[in-house]
Amino acid sequence: MSELFDAVDALLASRATLPPPAERKRLRAAHGLTIDEVATALKVRRATMSGWESGKTEPRPPERDAYARLLEKLAELYPAPADDTVVAAPVQDVAMPVELTGAPTPAAEVQAPDAPVAARTTSTTLPTSRQPGAKKAPPANAPAEATDPRFENGPLAVVDVEDGQVLAYCTGGLVLDVPAKSVPALVDWTLSEARLGAPKLSGPGKPADPLLVLTEAALERYGLPVSLTEEERLAGRLPEGHKVVKQLVRADWKLTKRGFGPWARIYRPAKGSDRQCVQLCIPSWQALDTRHWGEAGRLPSAELARVLGTYASRVMTPRGSTAVTGLELMTALHPPTYAVRDEATGTFRQADEKNPGSLGADPVDCAPCEAPDGHPLLADLPRFHIRGPGEKLFEEAYDWARPFTDADYQRRHLVGLDVNMAFAAGANGLVVGLGAPTRVKTPVFDPKLPGSWLVDLSHVDLSRVKAGKEWVELDGNLLPSPFTPKGERPTGPAWYATPTVAYAVELGYEVRPAEGWVRRDNGRYLDGWYNRLRDAYLATMADLGVGADLAPADFLTAMDGYRSRDPELAIVVSAVKATVKGGLGKLRERPRGEGWKPGQPWRALSRPTWRPDIRAAVISRTRINLHRKIVKHAAFTGQYPIAVLSDCVVYAVDGESPLNFLPYREGKPLPGGFKLGINPGLVKHEGTQSVLWGEGVREQFDAPELNLARYIKDGTVTNVDNGE
């Protein structure tokens, strides 16, 4: 009889009731859990968990029972609102295809492409109150939702002066009157009345501090220079004796170590959960690097607010350069610690242990092979010692080219393909170390274990490799090696990141590491970071008319001149892509002057996010992803690349378009090969030049292996030094 009862109980459990999708998300967010954390606990993929939470799919036993139990316990801790109405969690933007990790910025803060400029607000008692009709316009088709009243005016404002009146241009076309007469008063007004800022991106995280962008007119109004002197520019800040800095000190405001520079942070020590911090961005002091932000710094105030506001709502409020913001986004999505209630006092404090899935609050040493030259771990090396591959991990992007063959000369064109958000795609799903490395001797290679491995891969022969379960014959002389940035075949043992060694195994070859530095504490730390940046990129490209579901020919048409459709949003696209590369670069930031000498620590080493091993793993996986596509394409078509540079690959073909040589069958691409599309990891047309152009350039500069991928976009050749 007990067996019958057990069977009945199992049937009831298999139909365990789940709350509505919005309530599922509310409960998870209320406890400060990310989708990744819940997915890991339930032993399912993140995409599966996201589908359950959004209601697109429904879990089955036994996972359904566990998920129902989790939600039931969370509901006991965090009851629904008193009116029994489930409040839907904010959605980042309706153009985004999947949900973001953490709590996104409300859609009402996203600047609609054609949003009208609202009337200026005027009030003698509360400058931030709105007049009727001054509501911000949400994107088309965005659902109605509540905005956090603390941040109802958006994440940032551009402060300008018109007709003697100081105005703050916010996102969505809202304009506020600013009564402040000095910088300290401006900071006070921002924190007490402006209602600027953005919600936190994860449960244990903190809300984004308000950002004020000061125009040249605003700088003059508040006694600041329009531009820095050469000495101030080199120092990166105003001198401590400047009158505005003294005003802040007298008003008990503090500046961070970087002082009053292009990205100044003005704060008072936090009291409990009450943060008092305002960030300034000063474009005329070169705060907005033209390499990444184009001419954004010269835009009118309303347009600049739109550009920065769109970036802030889809990525995060800028915290400095795009590189700094990329790194800060990692921390915002995985804060090092979390708050716990002190039972004795009833107040909240920081937990002693690190937040699961984060890098923690304290830095960890890298492995000696992962340390860049000059690192304190290498202080005992001879002064002019040059480390070789057997001493130094050297995972970098491709810079490879080969001479033309007779077959290449018979083709008419060189066509370049560029991988969209290649390094972001390399981070997607990548397992990286979260803690310090452990040294192991003669280990058995484990492709699931992140780390660095000393192994000889010189025996891998690209003329015969495995593609799936079958061996294929290729012309190995026309392929770059996947194991070195220059595409040269290894000559002996060298240090490699896990993805590189795993690819040698995938190609069908045995590997026997002599040594390893592995990280047993690991996880998919970059998943949320990738998702956030991917969604920002796709949403902005969709606004520019390039959707994620276009047919190949339609995609190429949509990409043609997309930047001219809305130059301001095109700036956002560039900034998002720069955030990816810059954020990864910051993981291995080198000394920046400050009197540093080899063997001494530098400032970046004090960060828990100084992790050269994570950067190496992402670059390794990105390079391997591209090589895998090259091999698939060669095996199926017999076509080999002329040059590869980072995320761009060039082929000699007959047609001028990628459609002339990519093997599409009935609209479907070669599995595992190149596929046209806007999603990260897919490719777009980089440019087309003639074979005669390529040969002429190489002859002109006497460089038979000049990397033509560097110039394929528009054919302009600069900075050539014997092909290097």
Short mmCIF file of N, CA, C and O in Angstrom, two decimals, residues 33 109 157 195 231 294 304 339 441 489 535 601 623 630 673 695:
data_model
loop_
_atom_site.label_atom_id
_atom_site.label_comp_id
_atom_site.label_asym_id
_atom_site.label_seq_id
_atom_site.Cartn_x
_atom_site.Cartn_y
_atom_site.Cartn_z
N LEU A 33 18.83 36.72 -5.78
CA LEU A 33 19.37 35.61 -6.57
C LEU A 33 19.41 35.97 -8.05
O LEU A 33 18.52 36.66 -8.55
N GLU A 109 12.91 54.61 -18.79
CA GLU A 109 14.08 55.47 -18.81
C GLU A 109 14.83 55.38 -20.12
O GLU A 109 15.83 56.06 -20.32
N ALA A 157 22.07 63.38 -16.22
CA ALA A 157 21.62 64.66 -16.79
C ALA A 157 22.81 65.41 -17.34
O ALA A 157 23.92 65.33 -16.80
N ARG A 195 16.43 63.44 -8.28
CA ARG A 195 15.86 62.11 -8.53
C ARG A 195 16.53 61.43 -9.72
O ARG A 195 15.88 60.93 -10.64
N GLU A 231 49.92 70.38 -17.93
CA GLU A 231 50.30 69.76 -16.67
C GLU A 231 49.12 69.05 -16.02
O GLU A 231 49.25 67.93 -15.50
N GLY A 294 33.05 58.71 -30.60
CA GLY A 294 32.93 59.57 -31.77
C GLY A 294 32.85 61.03 -31.38
O GLY A 294 33.62 61.53 -30.57
N LEU A 304 23.15 64.67 -26.47
CA LEU A 304 24.13 63.97 -25.65
C LEU A 304 23.45 63.19 -24.53
O LEU A 304 23.86 62.07 -24.20
N ALA A 339 24.59 41.57 1.62
CA ALA A 339 24.14 42.06 2.92
C ALA A 339 23.44 40.95 3.70
O ALA A 339 22.70 40.15 3.15
N LYS A 441 51.47 18.84 -10.94
CA LYS A 441 52.52 18.27 -11.77
C LYS A 441 51.96 17.09 -12.57
O LYS A 441 51.18 16.28 -12.06
N ARG A 489 53.36 27.28 -36.26
CA ARG A 489 53.25 25.99 -35.57
C ARG A 489 54.18 25.98 -34.36
O ARG A 489 55.34 26.39 -34.46
N ASP A 535 22.51 42.06 -25.33
CA ASP A 535 21.17 42.62 -25.46
C ASP A 535 21.21 44.11 -25.78
O ASP A 535 20.39 44.62 -26.55
N PRO A 601 54.73 46.20 -7.20
CA PRO A 601 53.29 46.13 -7.52
C PRO A 601 52.81 47.45 -8.09
O PRO A 601 53.38 48.51 -7.83
N ARG A 623 39.80 33.03 -30.33
CA ARG A 623 40.67 32.61 -31.43
C ARG A 623 40.31 31.20 -31.90
O ARG A 623 40.26 30.91 -33.10
N ILE A 630 37.02 28.46 -39.69
CA ILE A 630 37.92 28.42 -40.85
C ILE A 630 38.11 26.98 -41.31
O ILE A 630 38.09 26.69 -42.52
N GLY A 673 30.12 26.63 -39.54
CA GLY A 673 30.90 27.54 -40.36
C GLY A 673 30.46 28.98 -40.17
O GLY A 673 29.87 29.36 -39.16
N GLU A 695 47.82 42.56 -54.07
CA GLU A 695 49.17 42.28 -54.53
C GLU A 695 49.95 43.58 -54.71
O GLU A 695 51.14 43.66 -54.39
#
